[in-house]
Tab-separated table of N, CA and C and ligand atoms in Angstrom:
chain	number	residue	atom	x	y	z
A	95	MET	N	168.347	85.519	145.447
A	95	MET	CA	168.690	84.142	145.083
A	95	MET	C	167.483	83.454	144.442
A	96	ASP	N	167.722	82.745	143.376
A	96	ASP	CA	166.648	82.126	142.620
A	96	ASP	C	166.603	80.637	142.979
A	97	CYS	N	165.727	80.277	143.915
A	97	CYS	CA	165.684	78.890	144.376
A	97	CYS	C	164.235	78.415	144.406
A	98	LEU	N	163.970	77.341	143.679
A	98	LEU	CA	162.607	76.798	143.579
A	98	LEU	C	162.053	76.421	144.953
A	99	PHE	N	162.841	75.741	145.755
A	99	PHE	CA	162.297	75.271	147.038
A	99	PHE	C	162.156	76.414	148.042
A	100	CYS	N	163.017	77.434	147.993
A	100	CYS	CA	162.780	78.623	148.824
A	100	CYS	C	161.455	79.272	148.421
A	101	ALA	N	161.182	79.325	147.114
A	101	ALA	CA	159.921	79.922	146.647
A	101	ALA	C	158.725	79.095	147.122
A	102	ILE	N	158.861	77.779	147.138
A	102	ILE	CA	157.784	76.919	147.652
A	102	ILE	C	157.604	77.147	149.161
A	103	ILE	N	158.700	77.213	149.895
A	103	ILE	CA	158.620	77.448	151.343
A	103	ILE	C	157.954	78.794	151.632
A	104	ASP	N	158.283	79.798	150.838
A	104	ASP	CA	157.704	81.138	151.036
A	104	ASP	C	156.266	81.234	150.543
A	105	GLY	N	155.778	80.177	149.865
A	105	GLY	CA	154.417	80.193	149.350
A	105	GLY	C	154.274	80.927	148.024
A	106	ASP	N	155.395	81.293	147.416
A	106	ASP	CA	155.336	82.004	146.135
A	106	ASP	C	155.047	81.051	144.981
A	107	ILE	N	155.360	79.772	145.180
A	107	ILE	CA	155.021	78.725	144.210
A	107	ILE	C	154.203	77.686	144.976
A	108	PRO	N	153.042	77.288	144.430
A	108	PRO	CA	152.195	76.354	145.170
A	108	PRO	C	152.824	74.968	145.297
A	109	SER	N	152.475	74.308	146.394
A	109	SER	CA	152.888	72.913	146.575
A	109	SER	C	151.803	72.210	147.373
A	110	ARG	N	151.866	70.898	147.382
A	110	ARG	CA	150.919	70.104	148.175
A	110	ARG	C	151.610	69.723	149.486
A	111	GLN	N	151.466	70.618	150.456
A	111	GLN	CA	152.181	70.453	151.729
A	111	GLN	C	151.527	69.352	152.562
A	112	VAL	N	152.349	68.538	153.203
A	112	VAL	CA	151.805	67.478	154.065
A	112	VAL	C	152.294	67.597	155.508
A	113	TYR	N	153.328	68.400	155.745
A	113	TYR	CA	153.842	68.564	157.116
A	113	TYR	C	154.693	69.832	157.145
A	114	ALA	N	154.697	70.493	158.289
A	114	ALA	CA	155.596	71.642	158.471
A	114	ALA	C	155.882	71.810	159.958
A	115	ASP	N	157.094	72.227	160.279
A	115	ASP	CA	157.409	72.655	161.643
A	115	ASP	C	158.402	73.806	161.549
A	116	ASP	N	159.031	74.144	162.676
A	116	ASP	CA	159.919	75.316	162.687
A	116	ASP	C	161.147	75.140	161.794
A	117	THR	N	161.531	73.894	161.568
A	117	THR	CA	162.789	73.651	160.860
A	117	THR	C	162.615	73.276	159.397
A	118	ALA	N	161.453	72.694	159.064
A	118	ALA	CA	161.326	72.068	157.746
A	118	ALA	C	159.892	72.117	157.231
A	119	VAL	N	159.796	71.936	155.926
A	119	VAL	CA	158.500	71.810	155.262
A	119	VAL	C	158.550	70.536	154.429
A	120	ALA	N	157.421	69.808	154.395
A	120	ALA	CA	157.339	68.586	153.585
A	120	ALA	C	156.184	68.729	152.602
A	121	PHE	N	156.459	68.424	151.342
A	121	PHE	CA	155.417	68.522	150.309
A	121	PHE	C	155.603	67.392	149.303
A	122	LEU	N	154.502	67.062	148.618
A	122	LEU	CA	154.547	65.961	147.651
A	122	LEU	C	155.446	66.315	146.474
A	123	ASP	N	156.253	65.346	146.048
A	123	ASP	CA	157.050	65.501	144.832
A	123	ASP	C	156.090	65.556	143.641
A	124	ILE	N	156.341	66.504	142.750
A	124	ILE	CA	155.431	66.719	141.627
A	124	ILE	C	155.479	65.572	140.617
A	125	ASN	N	156.543	64.793	140.677
A	125	ASN	CA	156.725	63.692	139.722
A	125	ASN	C	157.090	62.432	140.511
A	126	PRO	N	156.116	61.848	141.213
A	126	PRO	CA	156.429	60.818	142.224
A	126	PRO	C	156.947	59.511	141.645
A	127	LEU	N	157.924	58.930	142.346
A	127	LEU	CA	158.388	57.588	142.005
A	127	LEU	C	157.390	56.538	142.493
A	128	HIS	N	156.819	56.779	143.666
A	128	HIS	CA	155.805	55.886	144.229
A	128	HIS	C	154.774	56.754	144.935
A	129	ARG	N	153.605	56.153	145.186
A	129	ARG	CA	152.500	56.915	145.772
A	129	ARG	C	152.914	57.532	147.117
A	130	GLY	N	152.770	58.846	147.217
A	130	GLY	CA	153.125	59.532	148.454
A	130	GLY	C	154.562	60.040	148.499
A	131	HIS	N	155.292	59.937	147.399
A	131	HIS	CA	156.678	60.432	147.339
A	131	HIS	C	156.707	61.902	147.798
A	132	THR	N	157.480	62.136	148.847
A	132	THR	CA	157.467	63.436	149.531
A	132	THR	C	158.885	63.958	149.674
A	133	LEU	N	159.024	65.277	149.635
A	133	LEU	CA	160.318	65.917	149.859
A	133	LEU	C	160.272	66.670	151.179
A	134	VAL	N	161.257	66.442	152.031
A	134	VAL	CA	161.390	67.213	153.271
A	134	VAL	C	162.543	68.184	153.064
A	135	VAL	N	162.258	69.478	153.211
A	135	VAL	CA	163.279	70.496	152.933
A	135	VAL	C	163.447	71.410	154.142
A	136	PRO	N	164.684	71.754	154.482
A	136	PRO	CA	164.898	72.706	155.579
A	136	PRO	C	164.404	74.095	155.181
A	137	ARG	N	163.897	74.832	156.166
A	137	ARG	CA	163.461	76.197	155.870
A	137	ARG	C	164.629	77.089	155.466
A	138	LEU	N	165.804	76.825	156.037
A	138	LEU	CA	166.987	77.606	155.678
A	138	LEU	C	167.585	77.067	154.391
A	139	HIS	N	168.007	77.963	153.524
A	139	HIS	CA	168.604	77.509	152.271
A	139	HIS	C	170.006	76.951	152.517
A	140	VAL	N	170.158	75.684	152.182
A	140	VAL	CA	171.462	75.007	152.172
A	140	VAL	C	171.499	74.253	150.858
A	141	SER	N	172.585	74.375	150.108
A	141	SER	CA	172.556	73.870	148.732
A	141	SER	C	172.475	72.348	148.667
A	142	ASP	N	173.177	71.662	149.559
A	142	ASP	CA	173.150	70.197	149.513
A	142	ASP	C	173.662	69.652	150.836
A	143	VAL	N	173.535	68.357	150.997
A	143	VAL	CA	173.801	67.752	152.313
A	143	VAL	C	175.268	67.855	152.717
A	144	LEU	N	176.167	68.001	151.745
A	144	LEU	CA	177.593	68.082	152.065
A	144	LEU	C	178.038	69.507	152.358
A	145	ALA	N	177.139	70.473	152.186
A	145	ALA	CA	177.524	71.882	152.327
A	145	ALA	C	177.491	72.360	153.765
A	146	ASP	N	176.838	71.619	154.637
A	146	ASP	CA	176.629	72.109	156.001
A	146	ASP	C	176.529	70.916	156.946
A	147	PRO	N	177.212	70.983	158.101
A	147	PRO	CA	177.232	69.815	158.990
A	147	PRO	C	175.997	69.651	159.870
A	148	GLU	N	175.174	70.691	159.977
A	148	GLU	CA	174.092	70.673	160.960
A	148	GLU	C	172.721	70.347	160.376
A	149	THR	N	172.497	70.708	159.138
A	149	THR	CA	171.119	70.824	158.663
A	149	THR	C	170.391	69.491	158.628
A	150	LEU	N	171.085	68.447	158.232
A	150	LEU	CA	170.391	67.156	158.144
A	150	LEU	C	169.894	66.719	159.525
A	151	SER	N	170.719	66.892	160.545
A	151	SER	CA	170.267	66.501	161.886
A	151	SER	C	169.178	67.440	162.394
A	152	LEU	N	169.247	68.702	161.980
A	152	LEU	CA	168.212	69.664	162.393
A	152	LEU	C	166.828	69.238	161.898
A	153	ILE	N	166.769	68.678	160.702
A	153	ILE	CA	165.462	68.305	160.137
A	153	ILE	C	165.121	66.834	160.381
A	154	ALA	N	165.973	66.127	161.135
A	154	ALA	CA	165.698	64.701	161.387
A	154	ALA	C	164.333	64.470	162.026
A	155	PRO	N	163.907	65.264	163.018
A	155	PRO	CA	162.567	65.030	163.573
A	155	PRO	C	161.463	65.216	162.523
A	156	ALA	N	161.627	66.191	161.656
A	156	ALA	CA	160.610	66.409	160.604
A	156	ALA	C	160.587	65.228	159.635
A	157	ILE	N	161.754	64.668	159.353
A	157	ILE	CA	161.822	63.512	158.459
A	157	ILE	C	161.087	62.330	159.096
A	158	GLN	N	161.359	62.105	160.383
A	158	GLN	CA	160.733	60.964	161.064
A	158	GLN	C	159.225	61.156	161.153
A	159	ARG	N	158.786	62.362	161.508
A	159	ARG	CA	157.343	62.592	161.665
A	159	ARG	C	156.627	62.493	160.329
A	160	THR	N	157.230	63.022	159.294
A	160	THR	CA	156.612	62.917	157.974
A	160	THR	C	156.556	61.462	157.531
A	161	GLY	N	157.629	60.730	157.791
A	161	GLY	CA	157.649	59.314	157.431
A	161	GLY	C	156.554	58.528	158.129
A	162	ARG	N	156.374	58.787	159.433
A	162	ARG	CA	155.302	58.103	160.184
A	162	ARG	C	153.935	58.430	159.590
A	163	LEU	N	153.763	59.692	159.236
A	163	LEU	CA	152.498	60.142	158.662
A	163	LEU	C	152.203	59.387	157.360
A	164	LEU	N	153.202	59.268	156.518
A	164	LEU	CA	153.006	58.593	155.234
A	164	LEU	C	152.669	57.121	155.439
A	165	VAL	N	153.378	56.474	156.351
A	165	VAL	CA	153.113	55.055	156.604
A	165	VAL	C	151.705	54.864	157.160
A	166	GLU	N	151.365	55.699	158.129
A	166	GLU	CA	150.057	55.516	158.788
A	166	GLU	C	148.906	55.891	157.872
A	167	ARG	N	149.029	56.974	157.143
A	167	ARG	CA	147.889	57.450	156.344
A	167	ARG	C	147.769	56.737	155.002
A	168	LEU	N	148.895	56.361	154.424
A	168	LEU	CA	148.844	55.742	153.090
A	168	LEU	C	148.921	54.220	153.156
A	169	GLY	N	149.206	53.688	154.338
A	169	GLY	CA	149.323	52.241	154.449
A	169	GLY	C	150.553	51.689	153.753
A	170	ALA	N	151.620	52.493	153.722
A	170	ALA	CA	152.858	52.001	153.111
A	170	ALA	C	153.444	50.881	153.976
A	171	ASP	N	154.187	49.998	153.319
A	171	ASP	CA	154.781	48.866	154.030
A	171	ASP	C	156.237	49.132	154.408
A	172	GLY	N	156.809	50.184	153.861
A	172	GLY	CA	158.190	50.567	154.141
A	172	GLY	C	158.486	51.858	153.414
A	173	MET	N	159.757	52.265	153.432
A	173	MET	CA	160.084	53.581	152.881
A	173	MET	C	161.554	53.655	152.532
A	174	ASN	N	161.871	54.280	151.422
A	174	ASN	CA	163.258	54.626	151.109
A	174	ASN	C	163.474	56.100	151.403
A	175	LEU	N	164.601	56.404	152.067
A	175	LEU	CA	165.050	57.791	152.208
A	175	LEU	C	166.217	57.977	151.253
A	176	LEU	N	166.182	59.077	150.505
A	176	LEU	CA	167.204	59.291	149.475
A	176	LEU	C	167.620	60.759	149.495
A	177	VAL	N	168.943	60.981	149.499
A	177	VAL	CA	169.458	62.349	149.385
A	177	VAL	C	170.475	62.368	148.254
A	178	ASN	N	170.189	63.119	147.211
A	178	ASN	CA	171.128	63.262	146.107
A	178	ASN	C	171.979	64.496	146.356
A	179	SER	N	173.290	64.343	146.232
A	179	SER	CA	174.188	65.477	146.450
A	179	SER	C	175.093	65.639	145.239
A	180	GLY	N	174.865	66.719	144.487
A	180	GLY	CA	175.648	66.994	143.295
A	180	GLY	C	174.942	66.531	142.035
A	181	ALA	N	175.176	67.280	140.965
A	181	ALA	CA	174.494	66.981	139.697
A	181	ALA	C	174.781	65.564	139.220
A	182	VAL	N	176.010	65.089	139.442
A	182	VAL	CA	176.375	63.764	138.966
A	182	VAL	C	175.590	62.672	139.695
A	183	ALA	N	175.115	63.000	140.894
A	183	ALA	CA	174.308	62.048	141.676
A	183	ALA	C	172.822	62.193	141.375
A	184	GLY	N	172.501	63.104	140.465
A	184	GLY	CA	171.097	63.276	140.090
A	184	GLY	C	170.415	64.434	140.774
A	185	GLN	N	171.170	65.243	141.536
A	185	GLN	CA	170.532	66.398	142.178
A	185	GLN	C	170.173	67.424	141.115
A	186	GLU	N	168.910	67.831	141.137
A	186	GLU	CA	168.420	68.809	140.157
A	186	GLU	C	168.031	70.126	140.815
A	187	VAL	N	167.629	70.056	142.070
A	187	VAL	CA	167.268	71.276	142.799
A	187	VAL	C	168.298	71.460	143.911
A	188	PHE	N	168.983	72.604	143.885
A	188	PHE	CA	170.112	72.784	144.799
A	188	PHE	C	169.693	73.529	146.068
A	189	HIS	N	168.691	72.953	146.679
A	189	HIS	CA	168.279	73.280	148.053
A	189	HIS	C	168.096	71.909	148.702
A	190	LEU	N	168.893	71.637	149.716
A	190	LEU	CA	168.892	70.316	150.355
A	190	LEU	C	167.479	69.778	150.531
A	191	HIS	N	167.272	68.532	150.147
A	191	HIS	CA	165.969	67.887	150.347
A	191	HIS	C	166.181	66.392	150.516
A	192	VAL	N	165.325	65.820	151.323
A	192	VAL	CA	165.343	64.376	151.543
A	192	VAL	C	164.092	63.807	150.892
A	193	HIS	N	164.299	62.840	149.994
A	193	HIS	CA	163.170	62.142	149.375
A	193	HIS	C	162.671	61.083	150.351
A	194	LEU	N	161.397	61.102	150.643
A	194	LEU	CA	160.746	60.025	151.395
A	194	LEU	C	159.863	59.287	150.405
A	195	ILE	N	160.231	58.057	150.120
A	195	ILE	CA	159.561	57.313	149.057
A	195	ILE	C	158.880	56.091	149.675
A	196	PRO	N	157.565	56.196	149.910
A	196	PRO	CA	156.851	55.057	150.486
A	196	PRO	C	156.905	53.869	149.533
A	197	ARG	N	156.998	52.685	150.120
A	197	ARG	CA	157.059	51.472	149.312
A	197	ARG	C	155.951	50.520	149.734
A	198	TYR	N	155.501	49.758	148.746
A	198	TYR	CA	154.332	48.904	148.925
A	198	TYR	C	154.692	47.478	148.529
A	199	ALA	N	154.010	46.540	149.179
A	199	ALA	CA	154.377	45.130	149.039
A	199	ALA	C	154.255	44.619	147.609
A	200	ASP	N	153.433	45.274	146.784
A	200	ASP	CA	153.243	44.768	145.422
A	200	ASP	C	154.395	45.139	144.485
A	201	ASN	N	155.344	45.957	144.956
A	201	ASN	CA	156.487	46.342	144.120
A	201	ASN	C	157.706	46.526	145.021
A	202	PRO	N	158.241	45.404	145.543
A	202	PRO	CA	159.272	45.505	146.577
A	202	PRO	C	160.693	45.641	145.999
A	203	GLY	N	161.626	45.982	146.884
A	203	GLY	CA	163.053	45.880	146.572
A	203	GLY	C	163.645	47.124	145.947
A	204	MET	N	164.985	47.217	146.043
A	204	MET	CA	165.715	48.363	145.491
A	204	MET	C	165.511	48.506	143.990
A	205	ARG	N	165.405	47.383	143.295
A	205	ARG	CA	165.271	47.470	141.841
A	205	ARG	C	163.955	48.107	141.425
A	206	GLY	N	162.971	48.047	142.322
A	206	GLY	CA	161.690	48.673	142.019
A	206	GLY	C	161.640	50.150	142.355
A	207	LEU	N	162.715	50.652	142.971
A	207	LEU	CA	162.669	52.035	143.464
A	207	LEU	C	162.491	53.042	142.336
A	208	LEU	N	163.253	52.877	141.273
A	208	LEU	CA	163.274	53.888	140.216
A	208	LEU	C	162.311	53.585	139.069
A	209	GLN	N	161.509	52.533	139.231
A	209	GLN	CA	160.482	52.282	138.224
A	209	GLN	C	159.282	53.129	138.561
A	210	ARG	N	159.012	54.098	137.719
A	210	ARG	CA	157.944	55.034	138.043
A	210	ARG	C	156.607	54.327	138.115
A	211	SER	N	155.867	54.664	139.160
A	211	SER	CA	154.536	54.110	139.323
A	211	SER	C	153.585	54.853	138.396
A	212	PRO	N	152.399	54.291	138.163
A	212	PRO	CA	151.402	55.020	137.388
A	212	PRO	C	151.153	56.381	138.027
A	213	ALA	N	150.863	57.378	137.178
A	213	ALA	CA	150.676	58.739	137.678
A	213	ALA	C	149.677	58.756	138.832
A	214	ALA	N	150.094	59.322	139.933
A	214	ALA	CA	149.219	59.392	141.100
A	214	ALA	C	148.359	60.642	141.018
A	215	ASP	N	147.185	60.566	141.603
A	215	ASP	CA	146.365	61.757	141.767
A	215	ASP	C	146.887	62.487	143.006
A	216	LEU	N	147.697	63.511	142.768
A	216	LEU	CA	148.405	64.146	143.875
A	216	LEU	C	147.449	64.817	144.855
A	217	ASP	N	146.358	65.373	144.352
A	217	ASP	CA	145.405	66.017	145.279
A	217	ASP	C	144.782	64.987	146.212
A	218	GLU	N	144.421	63.825	145.661
A	218	GLU	CA	143.830	62.767	146.473
A	218	GLU	C	144.849	62.225	147.488
A	219	VAL	N	146.092	62.073	147.056
A	219	VAL	CA	147.145	61.604	147.965
A	219	VAL	C	147.320	62.603	149.106
A	220	GLN	N	147.352	63.890	148.782
A	220	GLN	CA	147.492	64.909	149.836
A	220	GLN	C	146.326	64.845	150.815
A	221	ARG	N	145.113	64.728	150.281
A	221	ARG	CA	143.931	64.634	151.167
A	221	ARG	C	144.052	63.444	152.107
A	222	GLN	N	144.506	62.323	151.555
A	222	GLN	CA	144.632	61.109	152.367
A	222	GLN	C	145.657	61.304	153.486
A	223	ILE	N	146.694	62.079	153.220
A	223	ILE	CA	147.747	62.283	154.233
A	223	ILE	C	147.321	63.307	155.276
A	224	VAL	N	146.789	64.428	154.835
A	224	VAL	CA	146.497	65.510	155.798
A	224	VAL	C	145.072	65.443	156.326
A	225	GLY	N	144.267	64.563	155.731
A	225	GLY	CA	142.953	64.306	156.286
A	225	GLY	C	141.961	65.410	156.099
A	226	SER	N	142.064	66.133	154.964
A	226	SER	CA	141.046	67.165	154.709
A	226	SER	C	140.508	67.030	153.302
B	275	LIG	P1	166.635	65.868	143.051
B	275	LIG	O1	166.798	65.233	141.705
B	275	LIG	O2	167.219	67.286	143.084
B	275	LIG	O3	167.145	65.025	144.183
B	275	LIG	O4	165.082	65.976	143.321
B	275	LIG	C1	164.315	67.064	142.913
B	275	LIG	C2	162.899	66.622	142.976
B	275	LIG	O5	162.080	67.776	142.938
B	275	LIG	C3	162.461	65.726	141.806
B	275	LIG	O6	162.023	64.463	142.296
B	275	LIG	C4	161.351	66.528	141.134
B	275	LIG	O7	160.282	65.702	140.692
B	275	LIG	C5	160.923	67.476	142.225
B	275	LIG	N1	160.410	68.749	141.735
B	275	LIG	C6	160.923	69.511	140.739
B	275	LIG	N2	160.199	70.637	140.574
B	275	LIG	C7	159.196	70.582	141.490
B	275	LIG	C8	158.108	71.464	141.804
B	275	LIG	O8	157.925	72.532	141.219
B	275	LIG	N3	157.280	71.073	142.808
B	275	LIG	C9	157.447	69.891	143.476
B	275	LIG	N4	156.553	69.593	144.420
B	275	LIG	N5	158.470	69.040	143.209
B	275	LIG	C10	159.338	69.376	142.229
B	276	LIG	ZN1	166.520	77.491	148.640
């Protein structure tokens, strides 16, 4: 099976990982909407959130822990969680993933969600989150 996120989970394609546990891996989105934009993906391949009744709840602890990490380390003021299901909804990678999009007081509200922020230095953002 040819799946980008399975390849990232297996380490065959590099990513900037910020959290991992038995159920999920979290890494920075390569094209962030806001500073610290992170994807939480289940280790098991599931194509999308509607394909399986268990997977989203299985990775809920990883989502919460990653979210706390982003808020605490990046000083975010809030966060959007986003799951796209199906191409018409904007899903481009067909391995279930939850977008964790930290939000900051200088650009608030839903209307600011999809306005791309200035290109972030992803290596610096990763260092700030994982503390190395
Ligand atoms: P979707 O549109 O499927 O909900 O989200 C896919 C996300 O994966 C996009 O936000 C896109 O920027 C991100 N993405 C695509 N290719 C890569 C990659 O090779 N590495 C990382 N870290 N993110 C990727
Ligand atoms: Zn996959």
